[in-house]
Tab-separated table of C-alpha atoms and ligand atoms in Angstrom:
chain	number	residue	atom	x	y	z
A	23	UNK	CA	-154.024	-82.481	72.116
A	24	UNK	CA	-157.659	-81.417	71.596
A	25	UNK	CA	-158.973	-80.153	69.050
A	26	UNK	CA	-160.578	-77.102	70.291
A	27	UNK	CA	-161.887	-75.612	66.614
A	28	UNK	CA	-164.535	-78.701	66.823
A	29	UNK	CA	-166.029	-77.031	70.242
A	30	UNK	CA	-167.831	-74.455	67.523
A	31	UNK	CA	-169.687	-76.925	65.346
A	32	UNK	CA	-173.517	-76.702	66.123
A	33	UNK	CA	-176.367	-75.678	64.342
A	34	UNK	CA	-177.600	-72.117	65.382
A	35	UNK	CA	-181.498	-71.387	66.095
A	36	UNK	CA	-180.701	-68.178	63.970
A	37	UNK	CA	-178.915	-67.104	60.748
A	38	UNK	CA	-177.103	-63.684	60.666
A	39	UNK	CA	-178.561	-62.274	57.562
A	40	UNK	CA	-174.499	-61.746	55.623
A	41	UNK	CA	-174.430	-65.701	56.366
A	42	UNK	CA	-177.782	-66.719	54.491
A	43	UNK	CA	-177.169	-64.162	51.412
A	44	UNK	CA	-173.102	-63.890	51.255
A	45	UNK	CA	-174.013	-60.856	49.145
A	46	UNK	CA	-174.554	-58.653	51.640
A	47	UNK	CA	-171.569	-56.018	52.186
A	48	UNK	CA	-168.057	-56.995	53.597
A	49	UNK	CA	-168.730	-60.251	54.313
A	50	UNK	CA	-166.161	-62.640	52.725
A	51	UNK	CA	-167.745	-66.002	52.096
A	52	UNK	CA	-165.060	-68.175	53.796
A	53	UNK	CA	-164.996	-71.839	55.352
A	54	UNK	CA	-164.666	-72.485	59.157
A	55	UNK	CA	-160.896	-73.064	57.957
A	56	UNK	CA	-159.759	-69.909	56.511
A	57	UNK	CA	-160.718	-67.920	59.665
A	58	UNK	CA	-158.842	-70.711	61.707
A	59	UNK	CA	-155.632	-69.827	59.455
A	60	UNK	CA	-156.902	-65.684	59.854
A	61	UNK	CA	-157.592	-66.526	63.850
A	62	UNK	CA	-153.989	-68.282	64.117
A	63	UNK	CA	-151.992	-65.715	61.931
A	64	UNK	CA	-153.484	-62.865	64.599
A	65	UNK	CA	-152.386	-65.107	67.261
A	66	UNK	CA	-155.727	-65.343	68.437
A	67	UNK	CA	-156.235	-60.805	68.684
A	68	UNK	CA	-159.971	-59.561	68.123
A	69	UNK	CA	-158.520	-56.603	66.956
A	70	UNK	CA	-156.148	-58.141	64.414
A	71	UNK	CA	-158.930	-60.572	62.793
A	72	UNK	CA	-159.833	-59.472	59.307
A	73	UNK	CA	-163.103	-58.039	59.661
A	74	UNK	CA	-164.176	-59.686	56.172
A	75	UNK	CA	-164.092	-62.976	57.796
A	76	UNK	CA	-166.749	-61.752	60.175
A	77	UNK	CA	-170.393	-62.644	60.751
A	78	UNK	CA	-171.501	-59.707	63.269
A	79	UNK	CA	-168.728	-57.425	63.906
A	80	UNK	CA	-169.084	-56.454	67.750
A	81	UNK	CA	-166.100	-55.611	68.406
A	82	UNK	CA	-166.749	-51.397	69.084
A	83	UNK	CA	-170.111	-49.667	68.475
A	84	UNK	CA	-167.309	-46.748	67.115
A	85	UNK	CA	-167.503	-45.726	64.072
A	86	UNK	CA	-169.284	-48.549	63.201
A	87	UNK	CA	-172.461	-46.268	62.411
A	88	UNK	CA	-174.275	-46.828	59.301
A	89	UNK	CA	-174.950	-43.516	57.823
A	90	UNK	CA	-178.521	-42.228	57.567
A	91	UNK	CA	-179.330	-41.087	54.006
A	92	UNK	CA	-179.301	-37.581	55.437
A	93	UNK	CA	-176.213	-37.928	56.551
A	94	UNK	CA	-174.868	-38.861	53.081
A	95	UNK	CA	-177.041	-36.578	51.643
A	96	UNK	CA	-175.269	-33.596	53.963
A	97	UNK	CA	-171.941	-35.201	53.629
A	98	UNK	CA	-171.905	-34.202	49.673
A	99	UNK	CA	-172.376	-30.857	50.560
A	100	UNK	CA	-169.284	-31.081	52.674
A	101	UNK	CA	-167.494	-28.278	52.031
A	102	UNK	CA	-163.514	-28.784	52.036
A	103	UNK	CA	-161.706	-25.023	51.858
A	104	UNK	CA	-159.067	-24.679	54.253
A	105	UNK	CA	-160.661	-22.066	56.483
A	106	UNK	CA	-163.787	-21.431	58.421
A	107	UNK	CA	-166.093	-23.662	55.845
A	108	UNK	CA	-169.652	-23.479	55.559
A	109	UNK	CA	-170.074	-27.362	57.683
A	110	UNK	CA	-168.138	-25.585	60.711
A	111	UNK	CA	-170.232	-22.808	60.753
A	112	UNK	CA	-173.428	-25.591	61.089
A	113	UNK	CA	-171.288	-27.603	63.306
A	114	UNK	CA	-171.214	-24.795	65.913
A	115	UNK	CA	-175.109	-23.828	65.369
A	116	UNK	CA	-175.713	-27.636	65.837
A	117	UNK	CA	-173.890	-27.791	69.085
A	118	UNK	CA	-175.688	-24.915	70.341
A	119	UNK	CA	-179.299	-26.320	69.396
A	120	UNK	CA	-177.833	-29.588	70.528
A	121	UNK	CA	-175.950	-29.358	73.891
A	122	UNK	CA	-177.661	-26.115	74.752
A	123	UNK	CA	-173.985	-24.402	74.816
A	124	UNK	CA	-173.140	-20.905	73.430
A	125	UNK	CA	-170.445	-20.926	70.753
A	126	UNK	CA	-171.561	-17.973	68.433
A	127	UNK	CA	-171.636	-14.025	68.364
A	128	UNK	CA	-169.521	-12.294	70.771
A	129	UNK	CA	-170.776	-13.004	73.737
A	130	UNK	CA	-170.179	-16.936	73.145
A	131	UNK	CA	-169.619	-18.612	76.920
A	132	UNK	CA	-167.748	-21.684	75.514
A	133	UNK	CA	-165.079	-22.178	72.846
A	134	UNK	CA	-164.657	-25.906	70.924
A	135	UNK	CA	-161.710	-27.646	69.506
A	136	UNK	CA	-162.445	-30.521	66.752
A	137	UNK	CA	-160.228	-33.317	66.765
A	138	UNK	CA	-160.303	-36.461	64.511
A	139	UNK	CA	-161.556	-38.437	67.356
A	140	UNK	CA	-161.771	-38.237	71.106
A	141	UNK	CA	-158.162	-39.672	72.449
A	142	UNK	CA	-156.735	-36.816	70.281
A	143	UNK	CA	-158.876	-34.287	72.187
A	144	UNK	CA	-158.261	-36.170	75.247
A	145	UNK	CA	-154.020	-36.156	74.614
A	146	UNK	CA	-154.445	-32.131	74.096
A	147	UNK	CA	-156.298	-31.714	77.290
A	148	UNK	CA	-153.902	-33.964	79.955
A	149	UNK	CA	-151.031	-32.579	77.807
A	150	UNK	CA	-152.201	-29.087	79.447
A	151	UNK	CA	-153.418	-30.163	82.693
A	152	UNK	CA	-150.273	-32.527	83.392
A	153	UNK	CA	-147.309	-29.903	81.916
A	154	UNK	CA	-144.997	-29.020	84.417
A	155	UNK	CA	-147.247	-30.382	87.327
A	156	UNK	CA	-146.828	-33.277	89.896
A	157	UNK	CA	-148.678	-35.563	92.293
A	158	UNK	CA	-151.915	-34.785	90.219
A	159	UNK	CA	-154.556	-37.056	90.496
A	160	UNK	CA	-157.988	-36.728	87.870
A	161	UNK	CA	-161.053	-38.983	89.623
A	162	UNK	CA	-164.068	-40.370	87.324
A	163	UNK	CA	-166.715	-43.137	87.324
A	164	UNK	CA	-165.097	-45.052	85.125
A	165	UNK	CA	-161.850	-43.740	82.300
A	166	UNK	CA	-161.916	-45.468	79.300
A	167	UNK	CA	-158.956	-47.139	78.268
A	168	UNK	CA	-157.427	-44.262	76.347
A	169	UNK	CA	-158.489	-41.995	78.624
A	170	UNK	CA	-156.774	-43.363	81.431
A	171	UNK	CA	-153.559	-43.803	79.363
A	172	UNK	CA	-153.499	-40.472	78.083
A	173	UNK	CA	-153.731	-39.106	81.651
A	174	UNK	CA	-151.326	-41.908	83.097
A	175	UNK	CA	-148.844	-40.917	80.304
A	176	UNK	CA	-148.688	-36.920	81.169
A	177	UNK	CA	-147.660	-37.912	84.730
A	178	UNK	CA	-151.202	-37.828	86.257
A	179	UNK	CA	-152.679	-40.600	88.821
A	180	UNK	CA	-156.214	-41.794	86.690
A	181	UNK	CA	-158.857	-42.686	89.652
A	182	UNK	CA	-162.055	-44.987	88.967
A	183	UNK	CA	-164.016	-44.354	92.060
A	184	UNK	CA	-167.384	-45.918	90.995
A	185	UNK	CA	-170.646	-46.180	92.817
A	186	UNK	CA	-171.332	-50.070	94.148
A	187	UNK	CA	-174.823	-49.135	94.643
A	188	UNK	CA	-178.241	-51.223	93.311
A	189	UNK	CA	-180.425	-50.134	90.980
A	190	UNK	CA	-180.802	-48.364	87.463
A	191	UNK	CA	-177.363	-45.967	87.829
A	192	UNK	CA	-174.833	-48.607	88.136
A	193	UNK	CA	-172.492	-46.393	86.067
A	194	UNK	CA	-172.656	-43.809	88.570
A	195	UNK	CA	-170.112	-42.008	90.489
A	196	UNK	CA	-169.544	-42.968	94.282
A	197	UNK	CA	-170.281	-39.155	95.939
A	198	UNK	CA	-168.473	-40.286	99.733
A	199	UNK	CA	-165.497	-41.220	98.219
A	200	UNK	CA	-165.441	-38.480	95.696
A	201	UNK	CA	-165.916	-35.991	98.143
A	202	UNK	CA	-163.560	-37.238	100.599
A	203	UNK	CA	-160.754	-37.021	97.809
A	204	UNK	CA	-161.646	-33.233	97.459
A	205	UNK	CA	-161.377	-32.786	101.563
A	206	UNK	CA	-157.830	-34.242	101.600
A	207	UNK	CA	-155.633	-31.606	101.054
A	208	UNK	CA	-152.526	-33.652	99.671
A	209	UNK	CA	-154.906	-34.668	97.126
A	210	UNK	CA	-154.421	-32.412	94.383
A	211	UNK	CA	-157.370	-33.006	91.477
A	212	UNK	CA	-156.758	-30.302	88.547
A	213	UNK	CA	-160.401	-31.367	87.511
A	214	UNK	CA	-163.228	-34.347	87.896
A	215	UNK	CA	-164.005	-36.413	85.241
A	216	UNK	CA	-167.468	-38.121	84.120
A	217	UNK	CA	-168.031	-40.911	81.979
A	218	UNK	CA	-171.302	-41.019	80.596
A	219	UNK	CA	-172.789	-43.572	79.785
A	220	UNK	CA	-169.864	-45.362	81.601
A	221	UNK	CA	-168.270	-47.665	79.043
A	222	UNK	CA	-165.602	-49.506	81.362
A	223	UNK	CA	-168.290	-50.139	83.966
A	224	UNK	CA	-170.441	-52.195	81.748
A	225	UNK	CA	-172.038	-49.455	79.671
A	226	UNK	CA	-173.885	-48.294	82.450
A	227	UNK	CA	-176.070	-44.904	82.531
A	228	UNK	CA	-174.976	-42.198	85.690
A	229	UNK	CA	-178.166	-40.489	86.982
A	230	UNK	CA	-178.849	-36.443	86.409
A	231	UNK	CA	-179.285	-36.819	90.061
A	232	UNK	CA	-175.143	-37.613	90.424
A	233	UNK	CA	-174.179	-35.467	87.771
A	234	UNK	CA	-175.392	-32.368	89.668
A	235	UNK	CA	-174.269	-33.706	92.725
A	236	UNK	CA	-170.881	-34.277	91.237
A	237	UNK	CA	-170.967	-30.353	89.691
A	238	UNK	CA	-172.122	-29.421	93.231
A	239	UNK	CA	-169.639	-30.824	94.595
A	240	UNK	CA	-166.765	-29.363	92.285
A	241	UNK	CA	-168.438	-25.968	92.535
A	242	UNK	CA	-168.471	-25.879	96.521
A	243	UNK	CA	-164.361	-26.976	96.758
A	244	UNK	CA	-163.652	-24.939	93.532
A	245	UNK	CA	-162.989	-27.800	91.171
A	246	UNK	CA	-163.565	-27.919	87.202
A	247	UNK	CA	-165.879	-30.615	86.233
A	248	UNK	CA	-165.477	-31.956	82.781
A	249	UNK	CA	-167.875	-34.510	81.186
A	250	UNK	CA	-166.800	-37.945	78.825
A	251	UNK	CA	-169.820	-37.405	76.613
A	252	UNK	CA	-169.439	-40.071	74.329
A	253	UNK	CA	-172.759	-42.041	74.310
A	254	UNK	CA	-174.512	-38.843	75.704
A	255	UNK	CA	-177.911	-39.254	74.428
A	256	UNK	CA	-178.414	-42.882	75.198
A	257	UNK	CA	-177.807	-41.804	78.987
A	258	UNK	CA	-180.174	-39.102	78.511
A	259	UNK	CA	-182.598	-41.739	77.245
A	260	UNK	CA	-181.742	-43.977	80.638
A	261	UNK	CA	-182.306	-40.330	82.578
A	262	UNK	CA	-186.027	-40.167	81.002
A	263	UNK	CA	-186.911	-43.658	81.506
A	264	UNK	CA	-185.569	-43.708	84.915
A	265	UNK	CA	-185.666	-40.432	86.379
A	266	UNK	CA	-187.330	-37.962	84.608
A	267	UNK	CA	-190.385	-39.264	82.672
A	268	UNK	CA	-191.715	-36.155	81.922
A	269	UNK	CA	-188.539	-34.277	80.186
A	270	UNK	CA	-188.056	-34.273	76.784
A	271	UNK	CA	-184.214	-35.824	75.498
A	272	UNK	CA	-183.705	-32.661	74.249
A	273	UNK	CA	-184.109	-30.869	77.353
A	274	UNK	CA	-182.453	-33.603	79.645
A	275	UNK	CA	-179.368	-33.088	77.075
A	276	UNK	CA	-179.237	-29.427	77.611
A	277	UNK	CA	-179.662	-29.978	81.765
A	278	UNK	CA	-176.640	-32.300	81.654
A	279	UNK	CA	-174.843	-29.894	79.689
A	280	UNK	CA	-175.681	-27.359	81.565
A	281	UNK	CA	-173.915	-28.760	84.839
A	282	UNK	CA	-170.343	-28.752	83.491
A	283	UNK	CA	-167.624	-26.938	82.454
A	284	UNK	CA	-165.898	-28.589	79.649
A	285	UNK	CA	-166.657	-31.968	78.206
A	286	UNK	CA	-164.879	-34.281	75.693
A	287	UNK	CA	-166.470	-36.213	73.171
A	288	UNK	CA	-166.239	-39.195	70.126
A	289	UNK	CA	-168.690	-38.077	67.717
A	290	UNK	CA	-167.950	-41.380	66.204
A	291	UNK	CA	-170.553	-42.520	69.067
A	292	UNK	CA	-173.705	-40.138	69.469
A	293	UNK	CA	-172.554	-37.668	67.149
A	294	UNK	CA	-173.854	-41.065	64.436
A	295	UNK	CA	-170.430	-40.189	62.367
A	296	UNK	CA	-167.250	-42.695	61.185
A	297	UNK	CA	-164.958	-39.800	62.450
A	298	UNK	CA	-164.452	-37.487	64.261
A	299	UNK	CA	-164.234	-35.369	68.028
A	300	UNK	CA	-164.442	-31.973	70.089
A	301	UNK	CA	-163.141	-30.727	73.093
A	302	UNK	CA	-165.644	-28.016	74.563
A	303	UNK	CA	-164.347	-25.685	77.571
A	304	UNK	CA	-166.369	-23.086	79.217
A	305	UNK	CA	-164.747	-19.827	79.123
A	306	UNK	CA	-163.785	-17.881	82.807
A	307	UNK	CA	-164.300	-21.206	84.849
A	308	UNK	CA	-161.998	-22.049	87.877
A	309	UNK	CA	-160.336	-23.911	85.420
A	310	UNK	CA	-158.792	-20.604	84.336
A	311	UNK	CA	-157.266	-20.011	87.938
A	312	UNK	CA	-154.777	-22.388	87.224
A	313	UNK	CA	-154.353	-23.171	83.698
A	314	UNK	CA	-154.974	-19.231	82.148
A	315	UNK	CA	-153.190	-19.480	78.724
A	316	UNK	CA	-155.341	-23.282	78.643
A	317	UNK	CA	-157.245	-21.990	75.194
A	318	UNK	CA	-153.990	-20.722	73.621
A	319	UNK	CA	-151.603	-23.068	74.607
A	320	UNK	CA	-154.942	-26.099	73.207
A	321	UNK	CA	-155.133	-23.991	69.739
A	322	UNK	CA	-151.319	-24.126	69.529
A	323	UNK	CA	-152.084	-28.371	70.417
A	324	UNK	CA	-154.701	-28.449	67.468
A	325	UNK	CA	-153.271	-26.484	65.190
A	326	UNK	CA	-149.869	-28.252	65.516
A	327	UNK	CA	-151.274	-31.547	65.658
A	328	UNK	CA	-154.285	-31.975	63.641
A	329	UNK	CA	-155.464	-28.635	61.913
A	330	UNK	CA	-156.984	-25.527	61.290
A	331	UNK	CA	-159.463	-24.777	64.224
A	332	UNK	CA	-161.653	-24.808	62.037
A	333	UNK	CA	-161.843	-28.386	60.781
A	334	UNK	CA	-159.558	-29.613	63.239
A	335	UNK	CA	-159.155	-33.503	62.265
A	336	UNK	CA	-162.185	-33.668	59.840
A	337	UNK	CA	-162.772	-33.419	56.544
A	338	UNK	CA	-165.594	-31.285	55.128
A	339	UNK	CA	-167.612	-34.505	54.826
A	340	UNK	CA	-166.852	-35.691	58.168
A	341	UNK	CA	-168.422	-32.505	59.494
A	342	UNK	CA	-171.734	-32.436	57.648
A	343	UNK	CA	-172.090	-36.353	58.551
A	344	UNK	CA	-172.018	-35.360	62.248
A	345	UNK	CA	-174.011	-32.028	61.788
A	346	UNK	CA	-176.572	-34.691	60.622
A	347	UNK	CA	-176.274	-37.180	63.159
A	348	UNK	CA	-176.593	-34.489	65.993
A	349	UNK	CA	-179.837	-33.718	64.991
A	350	UNK	CA	-180.976	-37.423	64.779
A	351	UNK	CA	-179.034	-38.388	67.876
A	352	UNK	CA	-181.325	-36.249	70.477
A	353	UNK	CA	-184.896	-37.944	68.513
A	354	UNK	CA	-187.086	-40.237	71.056
A	355	UNK	CA	-187.341	-42.325	67.756
A	356	UNK	CA	-183.746	-43.101	67.099
A	357	UNK	CA	-183.210	-43.941	70.766
A	358	UNK	CA	-185.697	-45.842	71.247
A	359	UNK	CA	-185.403	-48.451	68.203
A	360	UNK	CA	-181.196	-48.086	69.178
A	361	UNK	CA	-181.485	-49.031	72.901
A	362	UNK	CA	-184.631	-51.450	72.487
A	363	UNK	CA	-182.706	-53.462	70.420
A	364	UNK	CA	-179.636	-53.937	72.220
A	365	UNK	CA	-182.378	-54.556	74.984
A	366	UNK	CA	-184.304	-57.415	73.452
A	367	UNK	CA	-180.262	-58.964	72.453
A	368	UNK	CA	-179.978	-58.871	76.145
A	369	UNK	CA	-182.968	-60.578	77.039
A	370	UNK	CA	-182.300	-63.717	74.426
A	371	UNK	CA	-178.462	-63.842	75.966
A	372	UNK	CA	-180.666	-64.133	79.389
A	373	UNK	CA	-182.742	-65.816	78.148
A	374	UNK	CA	-180.235	-68.532	77.223
A	375	UNK	CA	-179.071	-68.617	80.775
A	376	UNK	CA	-175.637	-66.717	79.558
A	377	UNK	CA	-174.850	-64.646	82.640
A	378	UNK	CA	-174.939	-60.877	81.626
A	379	UNK	CA	-174.682	-57.882	83.510
A	380	UNK	CA	-178.098	-56.600	84.358
A	381	UNK	CA	-180.094	-54.155	83.720
A	382	UNK	CA	-178.509	-53.584	79.922
A	383	UNK	CA	-176.622	-50.383	79.146
A	384	UNK	CA	-177.503	-48.385	75.761
A	385	UNK	CA	-174.711	-49.355	73.921
A	386	UNK	CA	-173.264	-53.311	74.452
A	387	UNK	CA	-174.442	-56.315	76.373
A	388	UNK	CA	-171.747	-57.374	78.682
A	389	UNK	CA	-171.235	-61.234	79.568
A	390	UNK	CA	-169.675	-62.077	83.397
A	391	UNK	CA	-167.180	-63.662	82.221
A	392	UNK	CA	-166.581	-65.226	86.069
A	393	UNK	CA	-169.840	-66.197	86.323
A	394	UNK	CA	-169.274	-67.806	82.946
A	395	UNK	CA	-166.869	-70.232	84.097
A	396	UNK	CA	-168.519	-70.480	87.536
A	397	UNK	CA	-167.921	-74.082	88.960
A	398	UNK	CA	-165.075	-74.808	85.862
A	399	UNK	CA	-161.398	-74.968	86.449
A	400	UNK	CA	-160.968	-71.877	84.722
A	401	UNK	CA	-158.952	-69.204	85.984
A	402	UNK	CA	-158.791	-65.730	85.686
A	403	UNK	CA	-155.134	-66.078	84.958
A	404	UNK	CA	-156.572	-68.470	82.207
A	405	UNK	CA	-157.777	-65.522	80.458
A	406	UNK	CA	-161.308	-67.049	79.632
A	407	UNK	CA	-162.674	-64.213	78.118
A	408	UNK	CA	-160.210	-64.248	75.643
A	409	UNK	CA	-160.244	-67.590	74.914
A	410	UNK	CA	-164.482	-67.327	74.425
A	411	UNK	CA	-163.767	-64.383	71.838
A	412	UNK	CA	-160.711	-66.343	70.188
A	413	UNK	CA	-163.085	-69.558	69.367
A	414	UNK	CA	-166.460	-66.965	68.487
A	415	UNK	CA	-164.456	-65.908	65.487
A	416	UNK	CA	-164.516	-69.466	64.228
A	417	UNK	CA	-168.537	-69.031	63.720
A	418	UNK	CA	-168.025	-65.575	62.964
A	419	UNK	CA	-169.139	-63.484	65.709
A	420	UNK	CA	-166.441	-60.594	66.564
A	421	UNK	CA	-166.638	-59.680	70.539
A	422	UNK	CA	-164.101	-57.783	72.511
A	423	UNK	CA	-162.452	-58.750	76.084
A	424	UNK	CA	-162.527	-56.238	78.817
A	425	UNK	CA	-161.766	-57.066	81.872
A	426	UNK	CA	-158.800	-59.902	83.055
A	427	UNK	CA	-156.875	-59.253	80.353
A	428	UNK	CA	-157.889	-55.810	78.970
A	429	UNK	CA	-157.473	-53.873	82.120
A	430	UNK	CA	-155.376	-56.286	84.201
A	431	UNK	CA	-151.395	-55.580	84.462
A	432	UNK	CA	-148.152	-58.100	84.185
A	433	UNK	CA	-145.756	-57.089	87.048
A	434	UNK	CA	-142.460	-58.320	86.223
A	435	UNK	CA	-141.061	-58.297	89.718
A	436	UNK	CA	-143.590	-60.476	91.096
A	437	UNK	CA	-144.156	-62.666	87.837
A	438	UNK	CA	-147.669	-62.393	88.311
A	439	UNK	CA	-151.192	-60.407	87.244
A	440	UNK	CA	-153.362	-57.838	88.834
A	441	UNK	CA	-156.536	-58.277	87.430
A	442	UNK	CA	-159.026	-55.265	87.658
A	443	UNK	CA	-162.551	-55.670	89.926
A	444	UNK	CA	-164.656	-56.681	86.870
A	445	UNK	CA	-163.950	-59.287	84.032
A	446	UNK	CA	-166.309	-58.500	81.003
A	447	UNK	CA	-166.733	-59.626	77.441
A	448	UNK	CA	-168.551	-56.944	75.442
A	449	UNK	CA	-170.664	-57.240	72.489
A	450	UNK	CA	-170.905	-53.589	71.182
A	451	UNK	CA	-173.825	-53.227	68.757
A	452	UNK	CA	-173.171	-50.768	65.814
A	453	UNK	CA	-176.005	-47.695	65.538
A	454	UNK	CA	-178.047	-48.801	62.526
A	455	UNK	CA	-176.796	-51.865	61.278
A	456	UNK	CA	-177.915	-54.837	62.378
A	457	UNK	CA	-181.313	-56.703	62.384
A	458	UNK	CA	-182.284	-58.409	65.425
A	459	UNK	CA	-181.721	-62.104	63.859
A	460	UNK	CA	-178.075	-60.805	63.339
A	461	UNK	CA	-177.701	-60.597	66.591
A	462	UNK	CA	-179.734	-63.326	67.765
A	463	UNK	CA	-177.397	-65.755	65.415
A	464	UNK	CA	-174.409	-64.598	67.917
A	465	UNK	CA	-176.086	-65.431	70.447
A	466	UNK	CA	-176.371	-68.599	69.926
A	467	UNK	CA	-172.931	-69.344	68.647
A	468	UNK	CA	-172.139	-67.744	72.584
A	469	UNK	CA	-174.412	-70.375	73.751
A	470	UNK	CA	-173.199	-72.785	72.012
A	471	UNK	CA	-169.648	-72.507	74.031
A	472	UNK	CA	-171.430	-71.796	76.966
A	473	UNK	CA	-172.844	-75.286	77.048
A	474	UNK	CA	-169.433	-76.518	76.565
A	475	UNK	CA	-167.358	-73.628	79.071
A	476	UNK	CA	-165.659	-76.680	80.612
A	477	UNK	CA	-163.946	-78.249	77.693
A	478	UNK	CA	-162.934	-74.162	76.706
A	479	UNK	CA	-159.286	-73.752	76.363
A	480	UNK	CA	-157.696	-71.777	78.187
A	481	UNK	CA	-155.219	-68.559	76.453
A	482	UNK	CA	-151.963	-68.189	77.060
A	483	UNK	CA	-150.008	-64.701	76.221
A	484	UNK	CA	-147.267	-65.675	73.998
A	485	UNK	CA	-146.743	-61.993	73.289
A	486	UNK	CA	-147.173	-58.228	75.121
A	487	UNK	CA	-148.685	-59.772	79.146
A	488	UNK	CA	-146.394	-56.648	80.011
A	489	UNK	CA	-147.111	-53.758	77.501
A	490	UNK	CA	-149.410	-50.949	78.023
A	491	UNK	CA	-152.751	-51.135	76.133
A	492	UNK	CA	-151.953	-54.510	75.802
A	493	UNK	CA	-155.158	-55.809	74.365
A	494	UNK	CA	-154.430	-54.405	71.300
A	495	UNK	CA	-150.675	-55.728	70.865
A	496	UNK	CA	-150.916	-59.260	72.350
A	497	UNK	CA	-150.485	-62.584	70.949
A	498	UNK	CA	-151.974	-65.832	72.509
A	499	UNK	CA	-152.020	-69.440	71.978
A	500	UNK	CA	-154.938	-71.385	73.172
A	501	UNK	CA	-153.966	-74.452	75.536
A	502	UNK	CA	-155.378	-76.747	77.238
A	503	UNK	CA	-156.653	-76.170	81.027
A	504	UNK	CA	-154.232	-77.682	83.631
B	30	F0G	N1	-164.296	-42.082	76.057
B	30	F0G	C1	-165.099	-43.267	76.040
B	30	F0G	C2	-165.701	-43.339	77.124
B	30	F0G	C3	-165.044	-44.392	74.870
B	30	F0G	O1	-165.451	-45.194	74.856
B	30	F0G	C4	-164.112	-43.856	73.641
B	30	F0G	C5	-163.618	-44.869	72.646
B	30	F0G	C6	-162.671	-42.971	73.719
B	30	F0G	C7	-163.198	-42.128	74.696
B	30	F0G	C8	-162.649	-42.540	72.900
B	30	F0G	O2	-163.042	-42.182	72.007
B	30	F0G	O3	-162.397	-43.699	69.675
B	30	F0G	O4	-162.913	-41.358	69.414
B	30	F0G	O5	-161.083	-41.415	70.553
B	30	F0G	N2	-164.330	-46.256	72.702
B	30	F0G	C9	-164.084	-47.160	71.498
B	30	F0G	C10	-164.700	-48.451	72.293
B	30	F0G	C11	-163.155	-47.208	70.737
B	30	F0G	O6	-164.693	-49.126	71.317
B	30	F0G	O7	-165.155	-48.463	73.295
B	30	F0G	P1	-162.252	-41.773	70.432
């Protein structure tokens, strides 16, 4: 049997700083053998691989942000009171400023529910939406995996209707399909959802025009419109670049949120925090026609599963970090450095000839796995994306397959795999963490395996292929291709 580990022997053009100077935090000096033993123990599942052995951890941009000095300083002032802590008041003020919504005062139009992270907010929302109802469908330009799971676990169909159009806003929703769905009397749509930026669809942005059109369609037909706003600031940056160049990020953000009736947000992304999430609901909208008690019910859910409404699942320190994060994230300087770094990394991968999805999104670069293995004998059911991410662990970079395996399903009756329309490996870039050389090192490692793509093994799932959210749980073996 071939020794696949030899494929990772090569001399990179760039060195990751943590690798050169192993005093850099979190990296434990180790050999390839250490990594191999750890990878085999983890069943080649990247989620189960110890982070201390990674050199460039691109598994997620979520909660992996390095806090700024301002955030660290603010966290020291965190008030850990049980009820209505000092930070909570500041958080409401900052939400008002950043999103242009009103939460304070007697005439506040919005209500906020804090959670420890976004999926807890999704769980709360979809439990209420699905309760006692049948045959519901929630369309989106691209549901994230946990959003999808939270919707479907509550007996609701999660439907992705992505626009196939070319252009700068590949994350857009397909409006014709949306209009047809909303006009279909047999389909019960409790709300329409739009993810900015569209993580599932290669992190692509959504135009303000698309958001406005979805909002108008919802208003005309009397449906609530919600945003999954995890990367709202990065999305605003693309709107400024490609659609409204004379507007500021602040103006675009406020305009975006003026269009929706509610939103969920993971503060672990554009909150620049390591923990935190929220659900915001506008009062008195069409949502309340079918769900008159939803605010009370959400409050009960929050109290029973997270904590007192004024801190939800967050500590006083977390709250202060978010207050500062929401100030920084909408500045042009921060967003320029963030998104242009991702772009420079994408450009370098592109120069190396690696097939990446273009234009680049805000938080990650996505490798097109089908194109990566084009002309080789690697088939989709060989899970080349898993094989690529598995072998890369031996050089240090940790990436994540978000394609044939993560979004595919195994049909136990037919014994066949059902594949999603796309097949990607994501290289998510943590915020404020890496320098460009660190990213280039990862690119060199990918290029090495790209050059040897004919020899890469297939990944055979030995555990968990039939499970829900299987990419978090599965185990694999690397085997020679048939
Ligand atoms: N929505 C989107 C678009 C997301 O990307 C995520 C998380 C969530 C919701 C859930 O947020 O983690 O706070 O519960 N995405 C991470 C990722 C995990 O790696 O893309 P959460």
